[in-house]
mmCIF file of C-alpha atoms and ligand atoms in Angstrom:
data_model
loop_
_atom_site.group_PDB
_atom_site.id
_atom_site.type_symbol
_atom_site.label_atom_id
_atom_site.label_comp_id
_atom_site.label_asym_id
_atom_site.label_seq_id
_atom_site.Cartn_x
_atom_site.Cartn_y
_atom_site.Cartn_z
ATOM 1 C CA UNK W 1 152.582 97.231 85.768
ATOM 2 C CA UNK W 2 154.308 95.274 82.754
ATOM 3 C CA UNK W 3 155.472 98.926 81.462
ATOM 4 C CA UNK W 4 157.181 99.778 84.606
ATOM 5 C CA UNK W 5 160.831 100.030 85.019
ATOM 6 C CA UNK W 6 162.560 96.878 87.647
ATOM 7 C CA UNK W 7 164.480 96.241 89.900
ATOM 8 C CA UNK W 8 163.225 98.943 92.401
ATOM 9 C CA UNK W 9 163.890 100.109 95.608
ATOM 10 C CA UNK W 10 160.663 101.666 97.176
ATOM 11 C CA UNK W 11 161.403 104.200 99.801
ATOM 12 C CA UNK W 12 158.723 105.038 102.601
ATOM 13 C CA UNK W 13 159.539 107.731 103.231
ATOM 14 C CA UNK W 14 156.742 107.849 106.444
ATOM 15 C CA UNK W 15 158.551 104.740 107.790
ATOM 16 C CA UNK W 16 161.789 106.670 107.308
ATOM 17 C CA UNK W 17 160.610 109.804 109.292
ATOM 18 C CA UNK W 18 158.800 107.480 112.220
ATOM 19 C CA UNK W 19 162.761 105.624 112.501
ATOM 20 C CA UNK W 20 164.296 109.217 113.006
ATOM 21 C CA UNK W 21 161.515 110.169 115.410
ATOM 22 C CA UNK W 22 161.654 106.923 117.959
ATOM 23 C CA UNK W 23 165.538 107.732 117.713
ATOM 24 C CA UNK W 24 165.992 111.027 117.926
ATOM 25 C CA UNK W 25 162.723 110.751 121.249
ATOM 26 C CA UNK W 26 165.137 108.340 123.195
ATOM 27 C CA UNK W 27 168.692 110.348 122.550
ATOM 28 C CA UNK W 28 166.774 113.750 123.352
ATOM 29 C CA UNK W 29 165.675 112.000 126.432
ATOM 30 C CA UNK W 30 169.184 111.290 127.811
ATOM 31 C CA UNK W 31 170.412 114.455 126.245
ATOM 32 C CA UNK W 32 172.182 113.436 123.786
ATOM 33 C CA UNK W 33 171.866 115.333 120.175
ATOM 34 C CA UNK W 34 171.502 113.205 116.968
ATOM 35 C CA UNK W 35 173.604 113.388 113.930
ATOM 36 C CA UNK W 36 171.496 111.537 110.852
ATOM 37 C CA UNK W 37 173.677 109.864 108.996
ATOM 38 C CA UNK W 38 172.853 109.945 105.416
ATOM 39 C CA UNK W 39 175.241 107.332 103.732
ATOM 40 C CA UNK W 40 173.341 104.153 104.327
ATOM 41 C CA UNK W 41 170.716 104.649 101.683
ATOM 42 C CA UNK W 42 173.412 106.711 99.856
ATOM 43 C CA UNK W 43 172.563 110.324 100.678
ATOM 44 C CA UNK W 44 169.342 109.625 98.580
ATOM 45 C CA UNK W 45 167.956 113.821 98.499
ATOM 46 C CA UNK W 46 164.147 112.909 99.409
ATOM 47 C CA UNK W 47 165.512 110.789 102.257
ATOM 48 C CA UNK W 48 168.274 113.384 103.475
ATOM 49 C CA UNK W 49 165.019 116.065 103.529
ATOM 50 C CA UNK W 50 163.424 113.943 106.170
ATOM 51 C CA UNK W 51 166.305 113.700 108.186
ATOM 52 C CA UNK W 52 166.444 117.720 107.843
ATOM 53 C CA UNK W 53 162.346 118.236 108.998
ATOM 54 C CA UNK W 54 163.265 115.656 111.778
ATOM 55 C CA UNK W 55 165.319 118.487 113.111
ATOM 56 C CA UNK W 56 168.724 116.495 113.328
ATOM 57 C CA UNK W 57 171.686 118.425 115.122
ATOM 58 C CA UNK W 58 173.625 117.639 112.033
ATOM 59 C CA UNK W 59 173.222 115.940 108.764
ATOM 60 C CA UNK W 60 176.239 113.759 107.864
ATOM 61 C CA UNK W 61 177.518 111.827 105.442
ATOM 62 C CA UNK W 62 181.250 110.196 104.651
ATOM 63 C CA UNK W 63 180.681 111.910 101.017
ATOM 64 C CA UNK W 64 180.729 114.997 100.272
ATOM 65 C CA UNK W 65 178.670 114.121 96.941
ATOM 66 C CA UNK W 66 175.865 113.102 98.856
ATOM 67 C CA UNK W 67 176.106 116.583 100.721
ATOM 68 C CA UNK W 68 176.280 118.319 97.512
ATOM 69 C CA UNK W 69 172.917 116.496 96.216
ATOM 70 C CA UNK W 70 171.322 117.544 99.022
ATOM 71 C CA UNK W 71 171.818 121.071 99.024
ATOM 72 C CA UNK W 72 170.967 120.802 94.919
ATOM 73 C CA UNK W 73 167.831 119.680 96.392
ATOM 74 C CA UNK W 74 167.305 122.232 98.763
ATOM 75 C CA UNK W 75 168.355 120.797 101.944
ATOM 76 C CA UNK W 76 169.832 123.189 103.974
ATOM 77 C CA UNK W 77 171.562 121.217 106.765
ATOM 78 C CA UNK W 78 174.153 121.861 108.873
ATOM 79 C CA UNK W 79 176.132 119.300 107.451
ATOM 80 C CA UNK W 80 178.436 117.372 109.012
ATOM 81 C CA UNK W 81 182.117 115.397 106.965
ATOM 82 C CA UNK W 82 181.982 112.093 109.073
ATOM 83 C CA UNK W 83 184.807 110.613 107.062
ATOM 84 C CA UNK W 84 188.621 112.483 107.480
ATOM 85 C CA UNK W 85 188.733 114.399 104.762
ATOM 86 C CA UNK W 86 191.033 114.014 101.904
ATOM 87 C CA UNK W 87 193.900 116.810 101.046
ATOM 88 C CA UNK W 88 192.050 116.923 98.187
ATOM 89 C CA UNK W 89 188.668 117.755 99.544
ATOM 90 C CA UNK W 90 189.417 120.324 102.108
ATOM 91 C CA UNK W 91 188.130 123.245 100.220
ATOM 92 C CA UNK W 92 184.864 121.422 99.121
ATOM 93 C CA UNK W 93 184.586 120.652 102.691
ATOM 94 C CA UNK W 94 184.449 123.889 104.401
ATOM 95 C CA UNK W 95 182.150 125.262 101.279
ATOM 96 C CA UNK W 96 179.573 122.491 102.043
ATOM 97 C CA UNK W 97 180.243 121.640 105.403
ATOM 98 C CA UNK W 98 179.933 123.359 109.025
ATOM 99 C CA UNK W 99 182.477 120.680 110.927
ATOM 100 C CA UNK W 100 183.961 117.684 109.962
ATOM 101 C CA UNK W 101 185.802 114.780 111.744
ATOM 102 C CA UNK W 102 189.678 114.398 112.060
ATOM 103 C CA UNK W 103 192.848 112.865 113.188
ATOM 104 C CA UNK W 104 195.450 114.056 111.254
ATOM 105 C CA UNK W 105 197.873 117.463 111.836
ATOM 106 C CA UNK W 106 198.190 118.010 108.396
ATOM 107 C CA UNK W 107 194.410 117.630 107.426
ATOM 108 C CA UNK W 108 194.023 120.287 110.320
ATOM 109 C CA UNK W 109 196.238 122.520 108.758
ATOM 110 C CA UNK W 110 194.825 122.340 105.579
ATOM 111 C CA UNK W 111 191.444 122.503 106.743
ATOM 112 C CA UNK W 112 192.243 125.973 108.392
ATOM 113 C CA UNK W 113 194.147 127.462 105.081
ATOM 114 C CA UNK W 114 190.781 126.140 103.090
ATOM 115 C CA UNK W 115 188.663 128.326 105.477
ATOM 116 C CA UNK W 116 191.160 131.415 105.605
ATOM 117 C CA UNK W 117 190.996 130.899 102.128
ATOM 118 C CA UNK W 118 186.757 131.379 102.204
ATOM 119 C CA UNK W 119 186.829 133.787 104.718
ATOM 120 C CA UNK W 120 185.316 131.036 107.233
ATOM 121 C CA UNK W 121 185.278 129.140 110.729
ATOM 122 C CA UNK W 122 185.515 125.494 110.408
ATOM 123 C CA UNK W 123 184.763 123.582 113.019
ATOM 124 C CA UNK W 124 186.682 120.211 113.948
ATOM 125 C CA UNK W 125 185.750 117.083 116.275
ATOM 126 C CA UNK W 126 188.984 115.261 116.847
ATOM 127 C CA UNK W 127 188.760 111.446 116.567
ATOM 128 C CA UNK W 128 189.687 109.366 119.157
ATOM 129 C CA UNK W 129 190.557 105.650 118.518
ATOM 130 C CA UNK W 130 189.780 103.446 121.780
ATOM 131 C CA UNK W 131 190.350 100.175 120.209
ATOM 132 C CA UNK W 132 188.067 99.457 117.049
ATOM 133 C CA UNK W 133 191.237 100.661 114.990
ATOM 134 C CA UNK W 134 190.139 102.302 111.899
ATOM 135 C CA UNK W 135 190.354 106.394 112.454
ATOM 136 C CA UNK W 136 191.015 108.412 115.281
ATOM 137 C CA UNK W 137 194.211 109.443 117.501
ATOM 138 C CA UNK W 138 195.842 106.985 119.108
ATOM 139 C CA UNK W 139 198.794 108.603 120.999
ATOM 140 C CA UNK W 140 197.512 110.524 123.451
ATOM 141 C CA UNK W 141 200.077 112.922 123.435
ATOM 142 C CA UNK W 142 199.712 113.790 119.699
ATOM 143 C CA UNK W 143 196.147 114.061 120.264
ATOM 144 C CA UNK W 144 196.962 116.578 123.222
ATOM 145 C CA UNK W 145 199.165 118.799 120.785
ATOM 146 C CA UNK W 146 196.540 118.783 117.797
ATOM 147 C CA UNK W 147 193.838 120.055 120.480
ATOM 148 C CA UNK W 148 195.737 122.707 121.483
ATOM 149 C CA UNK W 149 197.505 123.306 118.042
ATOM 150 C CA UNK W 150 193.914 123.912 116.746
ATOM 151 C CA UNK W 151 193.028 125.948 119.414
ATOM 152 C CA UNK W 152 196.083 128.053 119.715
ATOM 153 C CA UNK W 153 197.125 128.734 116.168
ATOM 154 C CA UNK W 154 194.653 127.576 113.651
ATOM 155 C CA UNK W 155 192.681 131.135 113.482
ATOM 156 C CA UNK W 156 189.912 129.291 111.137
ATOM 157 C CA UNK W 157 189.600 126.198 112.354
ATOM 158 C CA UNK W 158 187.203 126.037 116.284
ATOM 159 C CA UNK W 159 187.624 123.187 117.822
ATOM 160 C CA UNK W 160 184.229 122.215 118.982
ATOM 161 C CA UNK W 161 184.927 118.831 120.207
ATOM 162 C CA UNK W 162 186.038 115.155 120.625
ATOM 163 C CA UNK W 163 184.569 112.040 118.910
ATOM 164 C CA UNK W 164 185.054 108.386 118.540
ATOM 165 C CA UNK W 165 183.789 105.547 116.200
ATOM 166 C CA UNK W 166 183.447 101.542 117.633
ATOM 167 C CA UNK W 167 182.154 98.448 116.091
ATOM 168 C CA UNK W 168 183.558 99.219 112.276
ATOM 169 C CA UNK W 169 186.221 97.443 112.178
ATOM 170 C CA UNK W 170 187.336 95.975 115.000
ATOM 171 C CA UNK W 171 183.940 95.296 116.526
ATOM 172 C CA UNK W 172 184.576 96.881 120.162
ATOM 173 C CA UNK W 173 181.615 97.038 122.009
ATOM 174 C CA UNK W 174 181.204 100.559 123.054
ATOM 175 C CA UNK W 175 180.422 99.824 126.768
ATOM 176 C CA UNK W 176 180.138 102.265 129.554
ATOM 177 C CA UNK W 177 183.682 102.019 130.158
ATOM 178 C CA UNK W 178 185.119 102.484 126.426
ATOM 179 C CA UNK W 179 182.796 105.836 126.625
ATOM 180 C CA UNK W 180 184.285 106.788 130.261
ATOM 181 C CA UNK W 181 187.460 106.460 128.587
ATOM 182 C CA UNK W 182 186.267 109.057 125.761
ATOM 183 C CA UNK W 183 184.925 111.989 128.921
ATOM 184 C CA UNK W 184 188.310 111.481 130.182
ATOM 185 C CA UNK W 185 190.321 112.197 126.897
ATOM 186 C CA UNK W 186 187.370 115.159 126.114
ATOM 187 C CA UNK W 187 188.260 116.158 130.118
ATOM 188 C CA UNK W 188 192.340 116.183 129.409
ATOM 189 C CA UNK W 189 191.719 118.370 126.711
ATOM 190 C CA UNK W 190 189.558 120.845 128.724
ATOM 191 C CA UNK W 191 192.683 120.937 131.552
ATOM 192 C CA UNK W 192 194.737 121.738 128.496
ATOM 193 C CA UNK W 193 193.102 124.513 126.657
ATOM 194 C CA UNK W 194 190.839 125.731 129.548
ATOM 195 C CA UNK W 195 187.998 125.774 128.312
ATOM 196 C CA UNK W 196 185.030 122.880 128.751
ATOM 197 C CA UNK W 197 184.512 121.459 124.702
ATOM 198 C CA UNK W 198 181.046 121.463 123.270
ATOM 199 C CA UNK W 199 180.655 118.100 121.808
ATOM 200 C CA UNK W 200 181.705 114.891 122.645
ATOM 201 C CA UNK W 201 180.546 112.170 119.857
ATOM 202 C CA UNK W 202 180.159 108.772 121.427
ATOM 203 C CA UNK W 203 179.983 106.776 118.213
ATOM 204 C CA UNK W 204 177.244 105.254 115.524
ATOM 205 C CA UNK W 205 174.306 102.695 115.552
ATOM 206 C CA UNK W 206 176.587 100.326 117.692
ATOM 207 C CA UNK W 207 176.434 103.119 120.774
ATOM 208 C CA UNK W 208 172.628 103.237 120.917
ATOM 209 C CA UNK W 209 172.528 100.033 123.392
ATOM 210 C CA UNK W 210 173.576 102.961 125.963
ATOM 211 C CA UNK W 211 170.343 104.754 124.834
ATOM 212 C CA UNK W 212 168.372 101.449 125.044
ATOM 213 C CA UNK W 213 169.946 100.776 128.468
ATOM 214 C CA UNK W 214 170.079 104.222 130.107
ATOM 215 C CA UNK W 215 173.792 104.132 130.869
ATOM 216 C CA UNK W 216 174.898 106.433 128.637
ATOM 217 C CA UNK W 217 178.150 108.387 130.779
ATOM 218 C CA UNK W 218 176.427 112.228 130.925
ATOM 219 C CA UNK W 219 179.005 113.762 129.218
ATOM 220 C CA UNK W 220 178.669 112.471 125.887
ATOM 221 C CA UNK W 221 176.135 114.524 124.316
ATOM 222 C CA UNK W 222 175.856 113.391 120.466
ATOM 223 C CA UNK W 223 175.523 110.292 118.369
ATOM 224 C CA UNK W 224 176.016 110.096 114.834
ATOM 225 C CA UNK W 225 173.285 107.507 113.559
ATOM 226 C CA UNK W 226 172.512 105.825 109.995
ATOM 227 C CA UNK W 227 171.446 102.130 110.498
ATOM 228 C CA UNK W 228 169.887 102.156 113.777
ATOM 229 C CA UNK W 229 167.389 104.408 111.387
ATOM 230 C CA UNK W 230 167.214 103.435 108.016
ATOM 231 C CA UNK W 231 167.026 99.662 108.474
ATOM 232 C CA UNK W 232 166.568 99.438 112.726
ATOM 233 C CA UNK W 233 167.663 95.103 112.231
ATOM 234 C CA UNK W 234 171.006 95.363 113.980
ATOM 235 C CA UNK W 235 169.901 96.523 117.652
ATOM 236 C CA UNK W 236 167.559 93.764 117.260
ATOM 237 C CA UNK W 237 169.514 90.778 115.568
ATOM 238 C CA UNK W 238 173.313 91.426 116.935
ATOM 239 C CA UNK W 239 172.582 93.024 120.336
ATOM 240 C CA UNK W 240 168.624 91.508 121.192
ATOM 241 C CA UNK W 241 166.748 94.233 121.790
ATOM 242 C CA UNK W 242 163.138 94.932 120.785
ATOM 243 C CA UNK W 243 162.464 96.642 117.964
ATOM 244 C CA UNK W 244 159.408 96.324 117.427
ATOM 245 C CA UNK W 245 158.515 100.133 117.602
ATOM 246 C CA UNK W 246 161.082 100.485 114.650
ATOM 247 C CA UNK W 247 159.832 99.799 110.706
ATOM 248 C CA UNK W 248 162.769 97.243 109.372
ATOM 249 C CA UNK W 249 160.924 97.944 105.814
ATOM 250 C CA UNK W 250 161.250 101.408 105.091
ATOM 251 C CA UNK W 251 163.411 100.137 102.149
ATOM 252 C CA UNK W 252 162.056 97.413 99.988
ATOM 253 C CA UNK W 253 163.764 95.823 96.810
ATOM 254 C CA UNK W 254 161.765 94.675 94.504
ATOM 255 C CA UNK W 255 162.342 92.576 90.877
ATOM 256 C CA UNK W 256 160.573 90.986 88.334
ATOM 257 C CA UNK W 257 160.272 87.218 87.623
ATOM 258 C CA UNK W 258 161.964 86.508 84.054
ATOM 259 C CA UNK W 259 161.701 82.716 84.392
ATOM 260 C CA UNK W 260 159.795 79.643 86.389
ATOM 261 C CA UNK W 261 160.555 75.954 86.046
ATOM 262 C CA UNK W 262 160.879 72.630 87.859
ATOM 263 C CA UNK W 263 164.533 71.942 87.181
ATOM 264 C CA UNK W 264 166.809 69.969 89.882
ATOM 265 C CA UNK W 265 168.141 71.287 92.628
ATOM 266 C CA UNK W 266 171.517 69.840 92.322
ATOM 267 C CA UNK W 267 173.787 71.138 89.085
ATOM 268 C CA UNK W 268 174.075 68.482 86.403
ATOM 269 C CA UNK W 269 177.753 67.729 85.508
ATOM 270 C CA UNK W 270 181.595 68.408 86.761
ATOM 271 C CA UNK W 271 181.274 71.051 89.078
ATOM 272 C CA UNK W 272 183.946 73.805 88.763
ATOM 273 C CA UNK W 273 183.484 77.612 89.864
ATOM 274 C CA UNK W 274 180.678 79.990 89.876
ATOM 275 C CA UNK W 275 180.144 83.362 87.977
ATOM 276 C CA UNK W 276 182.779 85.234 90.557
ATOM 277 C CA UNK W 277 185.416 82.160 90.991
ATOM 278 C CA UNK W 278 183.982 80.581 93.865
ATOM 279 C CA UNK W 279 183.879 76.949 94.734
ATOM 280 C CA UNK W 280 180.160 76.588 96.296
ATOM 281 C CA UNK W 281 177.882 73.631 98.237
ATOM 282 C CA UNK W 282 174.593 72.715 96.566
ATOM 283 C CA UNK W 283 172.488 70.211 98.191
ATOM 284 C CA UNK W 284 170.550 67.612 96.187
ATOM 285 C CA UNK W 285 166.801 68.173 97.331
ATOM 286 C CA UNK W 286 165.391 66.523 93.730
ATOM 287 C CA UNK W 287 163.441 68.451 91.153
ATOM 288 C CA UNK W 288 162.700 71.715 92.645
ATOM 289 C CA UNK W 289 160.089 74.792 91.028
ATOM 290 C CA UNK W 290 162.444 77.700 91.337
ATOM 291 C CA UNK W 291 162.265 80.959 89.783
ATOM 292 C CA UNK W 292 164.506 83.407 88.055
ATOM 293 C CA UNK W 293 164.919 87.327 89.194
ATOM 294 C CA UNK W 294 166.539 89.990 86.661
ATOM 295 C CA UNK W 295 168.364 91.445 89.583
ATOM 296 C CA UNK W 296 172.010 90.547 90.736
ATOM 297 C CA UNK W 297 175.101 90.460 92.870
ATOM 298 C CA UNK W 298 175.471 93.807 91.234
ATOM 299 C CA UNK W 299 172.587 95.071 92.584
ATOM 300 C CA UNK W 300 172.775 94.301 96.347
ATOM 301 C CA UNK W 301 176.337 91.981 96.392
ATOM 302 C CA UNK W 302 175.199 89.033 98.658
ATOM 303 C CA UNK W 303 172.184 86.977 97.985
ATOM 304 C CA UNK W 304 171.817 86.116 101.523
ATOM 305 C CA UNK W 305 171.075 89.558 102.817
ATOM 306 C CA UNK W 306 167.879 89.996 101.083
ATOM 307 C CA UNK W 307 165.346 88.384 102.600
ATOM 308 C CA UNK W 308 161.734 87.526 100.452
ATOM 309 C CA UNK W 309 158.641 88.558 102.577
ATOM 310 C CA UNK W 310 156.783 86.216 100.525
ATOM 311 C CA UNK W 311 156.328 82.889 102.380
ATOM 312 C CA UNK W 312 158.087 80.128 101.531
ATOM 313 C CA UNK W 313 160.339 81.486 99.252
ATOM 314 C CA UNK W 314 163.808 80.681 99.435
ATOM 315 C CA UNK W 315 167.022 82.578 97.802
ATOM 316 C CA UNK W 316 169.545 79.689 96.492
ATOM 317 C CA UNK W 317 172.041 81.870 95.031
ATOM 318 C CA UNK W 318 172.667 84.908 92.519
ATOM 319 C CA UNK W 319 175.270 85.931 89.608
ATOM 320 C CA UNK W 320 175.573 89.528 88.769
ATOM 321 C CA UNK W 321 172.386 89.991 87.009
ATOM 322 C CA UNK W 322 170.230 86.864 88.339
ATOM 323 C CA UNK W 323 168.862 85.875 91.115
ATOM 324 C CA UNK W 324 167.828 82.235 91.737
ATOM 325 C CA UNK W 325 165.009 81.592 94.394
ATOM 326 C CA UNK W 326 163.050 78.101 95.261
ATOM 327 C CA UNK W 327 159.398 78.809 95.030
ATOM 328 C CA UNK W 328 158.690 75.325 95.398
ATOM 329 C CA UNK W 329 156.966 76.028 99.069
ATOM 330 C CA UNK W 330 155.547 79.264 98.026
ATOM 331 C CA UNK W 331 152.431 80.252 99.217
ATOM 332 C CA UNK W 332 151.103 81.781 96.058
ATOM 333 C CA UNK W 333 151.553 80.607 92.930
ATOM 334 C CA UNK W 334 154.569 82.524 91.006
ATOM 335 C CA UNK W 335 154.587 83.021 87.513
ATOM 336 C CA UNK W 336 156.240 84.608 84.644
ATOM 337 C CA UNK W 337 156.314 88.878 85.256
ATOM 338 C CA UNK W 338 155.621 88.421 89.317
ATOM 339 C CA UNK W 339 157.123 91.214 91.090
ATOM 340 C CA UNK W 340 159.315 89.488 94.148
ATOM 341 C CA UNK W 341 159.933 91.471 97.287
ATOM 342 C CA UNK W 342 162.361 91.573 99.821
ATOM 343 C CA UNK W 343 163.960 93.409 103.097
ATOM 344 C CA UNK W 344 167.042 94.096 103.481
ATOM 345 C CA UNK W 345 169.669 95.142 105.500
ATOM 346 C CA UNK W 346 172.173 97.675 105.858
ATOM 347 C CA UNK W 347 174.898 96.681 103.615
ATOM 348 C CA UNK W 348 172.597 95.202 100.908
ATOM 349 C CA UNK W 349 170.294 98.910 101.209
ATOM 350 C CA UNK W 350 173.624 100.369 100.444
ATOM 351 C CA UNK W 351 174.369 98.581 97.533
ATOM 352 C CA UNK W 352 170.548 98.669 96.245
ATOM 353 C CA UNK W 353 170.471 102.217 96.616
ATOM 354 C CA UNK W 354 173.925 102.723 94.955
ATOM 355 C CA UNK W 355 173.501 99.998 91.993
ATOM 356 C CA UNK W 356 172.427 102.084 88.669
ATOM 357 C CA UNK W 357 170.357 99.884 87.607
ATOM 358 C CA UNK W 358 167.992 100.194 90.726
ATOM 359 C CA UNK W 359 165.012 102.890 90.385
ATOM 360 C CA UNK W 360 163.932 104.267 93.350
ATOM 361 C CA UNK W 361 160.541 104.829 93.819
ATOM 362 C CA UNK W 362 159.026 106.611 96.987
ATOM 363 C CA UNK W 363 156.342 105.873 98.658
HETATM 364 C C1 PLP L 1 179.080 105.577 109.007
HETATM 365 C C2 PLP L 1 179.476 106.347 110.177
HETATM 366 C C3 PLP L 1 178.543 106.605 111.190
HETATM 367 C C4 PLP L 1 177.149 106.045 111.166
HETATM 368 O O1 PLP L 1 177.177 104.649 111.278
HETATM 369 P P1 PLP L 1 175.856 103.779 111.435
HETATM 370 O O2 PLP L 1 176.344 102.441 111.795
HETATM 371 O O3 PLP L 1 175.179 103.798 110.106
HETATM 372 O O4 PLP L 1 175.030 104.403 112.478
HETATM 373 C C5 PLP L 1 178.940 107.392 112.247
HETATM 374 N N1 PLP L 1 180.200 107.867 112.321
HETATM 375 C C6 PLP L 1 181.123 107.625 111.381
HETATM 376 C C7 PLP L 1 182.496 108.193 111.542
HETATM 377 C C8 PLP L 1 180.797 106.862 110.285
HETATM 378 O O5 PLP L 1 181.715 106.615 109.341
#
């Protein structure tokens, strides 16, 4: 073990593939497709491939270099571009991807030369915005003219739908009504062109309390879904259901001890600013044991998303490349080259999986 290379990430990739099943079981059930959303554990290939044998609808991701490792890997999709794409990325987009999400004319229009360029149909879901206020349409008039602008005149582009995105930015619930209001922007269209549209996206991770709750309105027929899969801890901790029939360790960090001592628990001298200029609390709880991690703010960004599974271990606080932890409660005794594990959740998976310095190791 002393030879092997820390921190790690180890990825079960049977946990993974049970997450995407109990999802994708419940949305089939209400007919609604699934999207698996890749970019939570950072489009990592062996991960993207069980999303793929899961039989998603679509596999998605905001970046298209995650898309492009997974076809190097021999994933063969249909991929889906879940963030707008950039002017610059319109031709990479219709080469890797079937249909991507927008809200801007001129990303339509450049979208439809890139495809007339490759001899190729591109479909487009239009974004709606309903109130969480990061992308989408907001007039509903220009929304009106870009559906029928890309149905009318952009010869490559098919306009295969409507979508929306909630509980991003501006933390709107998506309830029943925020989704009515979606069938009745997807059902304006439909007057307009003439034609009924084939999807209508009702959102991420943050829609699946409709699935949970069997109110989903029975128009909207697709959800796009990363961390209600990969990690499974926000249904349960934010909006209280049980998720018990979901693994919440499919992703597990892992680092190596590099130091143990009693030392106090309280710094010793003036106390000015820590490693990334911030004025922090420490409470005085005498001479603690506490160990030292060769991991880091760099590795996962906040040391109080990653959570030991180790009883009665405690995380006190992190620079980039160390991690502090009390030990003095632990269970089992701790020493010198101890591997430490922990959970996580989503944001700190993200970073894991993105940090260089993490191997990841599947299981
Ligand atoms: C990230 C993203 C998703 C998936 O979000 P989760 O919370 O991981 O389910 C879906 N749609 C869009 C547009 C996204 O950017």
């Amino acid at each position: 073990m002393i030879n092997e290379y820390y921190p790690r990430v180890t990825v079960n990739l049977q946990k993974l593939r049970h997450n995407i099943d109990e999802i994708k079981r419940r949305c089939d059930e209400q007919g609604v497709n699934l999207v698996g959303v890749i970019k939570g554990c950072t489009g990592i290939p062996q991960c993207t491939k069980v999303f793929e044998q899961a039989g998603c609808q679509y596999i998605a991701s905001s970046r298209l270099e995650q898309i492009r490792d997974a076809i190097d890997y021999g994933v063969k999709g249909p991929f889906m571009l879940i963030r707008i794409p950039m002017l610059c990325e319109v031709d990479e987009a219709v080469r890797l991807t079937e249909i991507s999400l927008n809200s801007e004319v001129e990303g339509l229009r450049a979208l439809n030369q890139a495809a007339k360029r490759q001899g190729k149909i591109h479909k487009v879901i239009l974004m709606i915005d309903l109130g969480d206020l990061r992308e989408g349409f907001w007039d509903r008039d220009e929304l009106l003219e870009a559906a029928l602008m890309t149905e009318k005149d952009m010869d490559n582009l098919y306009l295969a739908g409507i979508g929306t995105n909630l509980g991003c930015y501006g933390s709107i619930v998506p309830t029943v009504e925020k989704l009515d209001e979606l069938v009745d922007c997807a059902e304006m269209i439909e007057a307009k062109i003439g034609r009924s549209l084939d999807i209508i996206s009702g959102g991420a991770s943050t829609s699946m309390p409709r699935i949970f709750d069997r109110n989903m309105p029975e128009r909207i027929n697709q959800l796009r879904i990363g961390e209600a899969i990969v990690n499974a801890k926000d249904s349960r901790d934010l909006f209280g259901y049980d998720m018990s029939f979901m693994y919440q360790d499919a992703f597990v960090l892992k680092a190596m001890v590099i130091e143990v001592k009693d030392k106090p628990s309280h710094p010793v001298g003036e106390i000015g600013y820590d490693a990334f200029g911030m004025k922090q609390e420490y409470t005085d709880r005498g001479i603690r044991r506490r160990a030292l991690l060769a991991l880091g703010k760099v590795d996962y960004a906040f040391h109080d998303m990653i959570y030991p599974i180790e009883k009665g271990v405690e995380v006190l606080g992190a620079s980039s490349d160390h991690t502090i932890v009390d030990i003095e409660d632990a269970t089992k005794k701790i020493k010198v080259g101890d591997i430490m594990e922990f959970t996580l959740c989503y944001a700190t998976i993200v970073y894991a999986t993105n940090s260089p310095n993490v191997k990841i190791v599947f299981e």
